[in-house]
Every structure is written in C-alpha cells, then in structure tokens.
Amino acid sequence: SFDRALVVDDAQTAAMLVANRFHFENNCAILSADRRYPAGGTFETILQMLGRNPNLIVCTLHDASFEGLTLAARLRAADWFPDFHTRIADLGLTP
C-alpha cells in the first residue's frame, strides 16, 4: 500500500508522470481527478486501498483553472477521501 497519493487534474498528466516513473521514485499512487487514470477498472480498487490507510498523505497537482483550484476541496467529497484525518496538500498553480 502507498503512504502517498498524487491526484492530478487529467488522465494525460497522470500517464505522463507514470511514463516518467514518478510513482516509483516517490512511492506514490497517481490518480486523475477525471477518474480516467488508471484505466481498466483499477481506479476504484486503488482508491479503496488508499482510503484504508490512516496515515495517507494526498497531494494535488493542477492548473490555475477554477476546477484546478477547487480540486483539493473536491477530494474531501464522500467518494474520494472523506476521512478528515487525511492530509491533502495543494501543489497546483494559482493565479
């Protein structure tokens, strides 16, 4: 299980990070906020696995759009990381 997760704004960014082995070098799961990465039914499995870690640290990486700026808040929704103990760090761009 991963102790960290990186949630990016789209599947293309997630795929680029994985292609460059970011997840291996930083020992973290990479998910896309559009829920298209990882594909093949593994998205929900990984999300459930991460949700069982009480020490999970989640980071967000996004652009300066409205959707990007609200990403960290959206991750607190019931179907992402509703546990208020989960630390979420916003690493994205701001205007």
PDB file of C-alpha atoms in Angstrom:
ATOM      1  CA  SER A   1       0.000   0.000   0.000  1.00  0.00           C
ATOM      2  CA  PHE A   2       1.108   3.524  -0.725  1.00  0.00           C
ATOM      3  CA  ASP A   3       1.529   6.124   2.009  1.00  0.00           C
ATOM      4  CA  ARG A   4       1.099   8.929  -0.508  1.00  0.00           C
ATOM      5  CA  ALA A   5      -1.128   9.660  -3.471  1.00  0.00           C
ATOM      6  CA  LEU A   6      -0.909  12.317  -6.155  1.00  0.00           C
ATOM      7  CA  VAL A   7      -4.156  13.406  -7.775  1.00  0.00           C
ATOM      8  CA  VAL A   8      -3.702  15.366 -10.994  1.00  0.00           C
ATOM      9  CA  ASP A   9      -6.342  17.187 -12.996  1.00  0.00           C
ATOM     10  CA  ASP A  10      -6.470  14.875 -16.038  1.00  0.00           C
ATOM     11  CA  ALA A  11      -5.541  11.414 -17.301  1.00  0.00           C
ATOM     12  CA  GLN A  12      -2.923  12.726 -19.747  1.00  0.00           C
ATOM     13  CA  THR A  13      -0.903  14.312 -16.954  1.00  0.00           C
ATOM     14  CA  ALA A  14      -1.154  11.129 -14.879  1.00  0.00           C
ATOM     15  CA  ALA A  15       0.014   8.989 -17.816  1.00  0.00           C
ATOM     16  CA  MET A  16       2.978  11.312 -18.413  1.00  0.00           C
ATOM     17  CA  LEU A  17       4.049  11.072 -14.771  1.00  0.00           C
ATOM     18  CA  VAL A  18       3.800   7.277 -14.801  1.00  0.00           C
ATOM     19  CA  ALA A  19       5.694   7.070 -18.106  1.00  0.00           C
ATOM     20  CA  ASN A  20       8.495   9.025 -16.419  1.00  0.00           C
ATOM     21  CA  ARG A  21       8.411   6.672 -13.386  1.00  0.00           C
ATOM     22  CA  PHE A  22       7.351   9.417 -10.954  1.00  0.00           C
ATOM     23  CA  HIS A  23       5.316   6.880  -8.964  1.00  0.00           C
ATOM     24  CA  PHE A  24       8.329   4.574  -8.464  1.00  0.00           C
ATOM     25  CA  GLU A  25      10.724   7.337  -7.495  1.00  0.00           C
ATOM     26  CA  ASN A  26       8.268   8.810  -4.987  1.00  0.00           C
ATOM     27  CA  ASN A  27       6.467   5.637  -3.888  1.00  0.00           C
ATOM     28  CA  CYS A  28       3.026   7.084  -4.514  1.00  0.00           C
ATOM     29  CA  ALA A  29      -0.158   6.207  -6.325  1.00  0.00           C
ATOM     30  CA  ILE A  30      -1.159   8.505  -9.176  1.00  0.00           C
ATOM     31  CA  LEU A  31      -4.822   9.138  -9.940  1.00  0.00           C
ATOM     32  CA  SER A  32      -6.571  11.613 -12.209  1.00  0.00           C
ATOM     33  CA  ALA A  33      -9.408  13.797 -10.972  1.00  0.00           C
ATOM     34  CA  ASP A  34     -11.373  12.980 -14.127  1.00  0.00           C
ATOM     35  CA  ARG A  35     -11.314   9.319 -12.922  1.00  0.00           C
ATOM     36  CA  ARG A  36      -9.892   8.099 -16.245  1.00  0.00           C
ATOM     37  CA  TYR A  37      -6.484   7.125 -14.842  1.00  0.00           C
ATOM     38  CA  PRO A  38      -5.681   4.421 -14.064  1.00  0.00           C
ATOM     39  CA  ALA A  39      -7.977   2.723 -16.542  1.00  0.00           C
ATOM     40  CA  GLY A  40      -9.244  -0.813 -16.745  1.00  0.00           C
ATOM     41  CA  GLY A  41     -11.227  -0.867 -13.514  1.00  0.00           C
ATOM     42  CA  THR A  42      -8.232  -0.331 -11.256  1.00  0.00           C
ATOM     43  CA  PHE A  43      -9.140   3.256 -10.334  1.00  0.00           C
ATOM     44  CA  GLU A  44     -11.767   2.260  -7.763  1.00  0.00           C
ATOM     45  CA  THR A  45      -9.592  -0.539  -6.377  1.00  0.00           C
ATOM     46  CA  ILE A  46      -6.669   1.810  -5.783  1.00  0.00           C
ATOM     47  CA  LEU A  47      -8.937   4.475  -4.291  1.00  0.00           C
ATOM     48  CA  GLN A  48     -10.379   1.941  -1.834  1.00  0.00           C
ATOM     49  CA  MET A  49      -6.907   0.712  -0.921  1.00  0.00           C
ATOM     50  CA  LEU A  50      -5.737   4.285  -0.260  1.00  0.00           C
ATOM     51  CA  GLY A  51      -8.832   5.001   1.827  1.00  0.00           C
ATOM     52  CA  ARG A  52      -7.849   2.265   4.279  1.00  0.00           C
ATOM     53  CA  ASN A  53      -4.538   3.945   5.126  1.00  0.00           C
ATOM     54  CA  PRO A  54      -4.960   6.140   8.239  1.00  0.00           C
ATOM     55  CA  ASN A  55      -1.620   7.878   7.546  1.00  0.00           C
ATOM     56  CA  LEU A  56      -2.325   8.712   3.920  1.00  0.00           C
ATOM     57  CA  ILE A  57      -0.978  11.970   2.513  1.00  0.00           C
ATOM     58  CA  VAL A  58      -2.660  13.206  -0.661  1.00  0.00           C
ATOM     59  CA  CYS A  59      -1.158  15.876  -2.910  1.00  0.00           C
ATOM     60  CA  THR A  60      -2.912  17.606  -5.765  1.00  0.00           C
ATOM     61  CA  LEU A  61      -1.293  18.921  -8.931  1.00  0.00           C
ATOM     62  CA  HIS A  62      -3.382  21.105 -11.197  1.00  0.00           C
ATOM     63  CA  ASP A  63      -3.510  24.142 -13.425  1.00  0.00           C
ATOM     64  CA  ALA A  64      -4.839  27.563 -12.387  1.00  0.00           C
ATOM     65  CA  SER A  65      -8.380  26.942 -13.671  1.00  0.00           C
ATOM     66  CA  PHE A  66     -11.420  27.091 -11.395  1.00  0.00           C
ATOM     67  CA  GLU A  67     -11.651  23.288 -11.467  1.00  0.00           C
ATOM     68  CA  GLY A  68      -7.981  23.017 -10.559  1.00  0.00           C
ATOM     69  CA  LEU A  69      -8.227  25.500  -7.717  1.00  0.00           C
ATOM     70  CA  THR A  70     -11.137  23.569  -6.198  1.00  0.00           C
ATOM     71  CA  LEU A  71      -9.521  20.138  -6.608  1.00  0.00           C
ATOM     72  CA  ALA A  72      -8.329  19.794  -3.015  1.00  0.00           C
ATOM     73  CA  ALA A  73     -11.803  20.660  -1.706  1.00  0.00           C
ATOM     74  CA  ARG A  74     -13.448  18.176  -4.092  1.00  0.00           C
ATOM     75  CA  LEU A  75     -11.218  15.397  -2.787  1.00  0.00           C
ATOM     76  CA  ARG A  76     -12.956  15.698   0.587  1.00  0.00           C
ATOM     77  CA  ALA A  77     -16.186  14.525  -1.077  1.00  0.00           C
ATOM     78  CA  ALA A  78     -17.632  11.212   0.092  1.00  0.00           C
ATOM     79  CA  ASP A  79     -16.374   9.239  -2.910  1.00  0.00           C
ATOM     80  CA  TRP A  80     -12.731  10.400  -2.635  1.00  0.00           C
ATOM     81  CA  PHE A  81     -11.083  10.922   0.772  1.00  0.00           C
ATOM     82  CA  PRO A  82     -13.859  11.814   3.249  1.00  0.00           C
ATOM     83  CA  ASP A  83     -11.757  10.999   6.329  1.00  0.00           C
ATOM     84  CA  PHE A  84     -10.948  14.373   7.871  1.00  0.00           C
ATOM     85  CA  HIS A  85      -7.645  12.945   9.120  1.00  0.00           C
ATOM     86  CA  THR A  86      -6.333  12.544   5.564  1.00  0.00           C
ATOM     87  CA  ARG A  87      -3.845  15.300   4.868  1.00  0.00           C
ATOM     88  CA  ILE A  88      -4.330  16.972   1.491  1.00  0.00           C
ATOM     89  CA  ALA A  89      -1.605  19.288   0.192  1.00  0.00           C
ATOM     90  CA  ASP A  90      -2.320  21.525  -2.781  1.00  0.00           C
ATOM     91  CA  LEU A  91       0.754  21.691  -5.045  1.00  0.00           C
ATOM     92  CA  GLY A  92      -1.017  23.234  -8.021  1.00  0.00           C
ATOM     93  CA  LEU A  93      -0.693  26.541  -9.809  1.00  0.00           C
ATOM     94  CA  THR A  94      -2.559  29.577  -8.540  1.00  0.00           C
ATOM     95  CA  PRO A  95      -3.365  32.767 -10.434  1.00  0.00           C
TER      96      PRO A  95
END
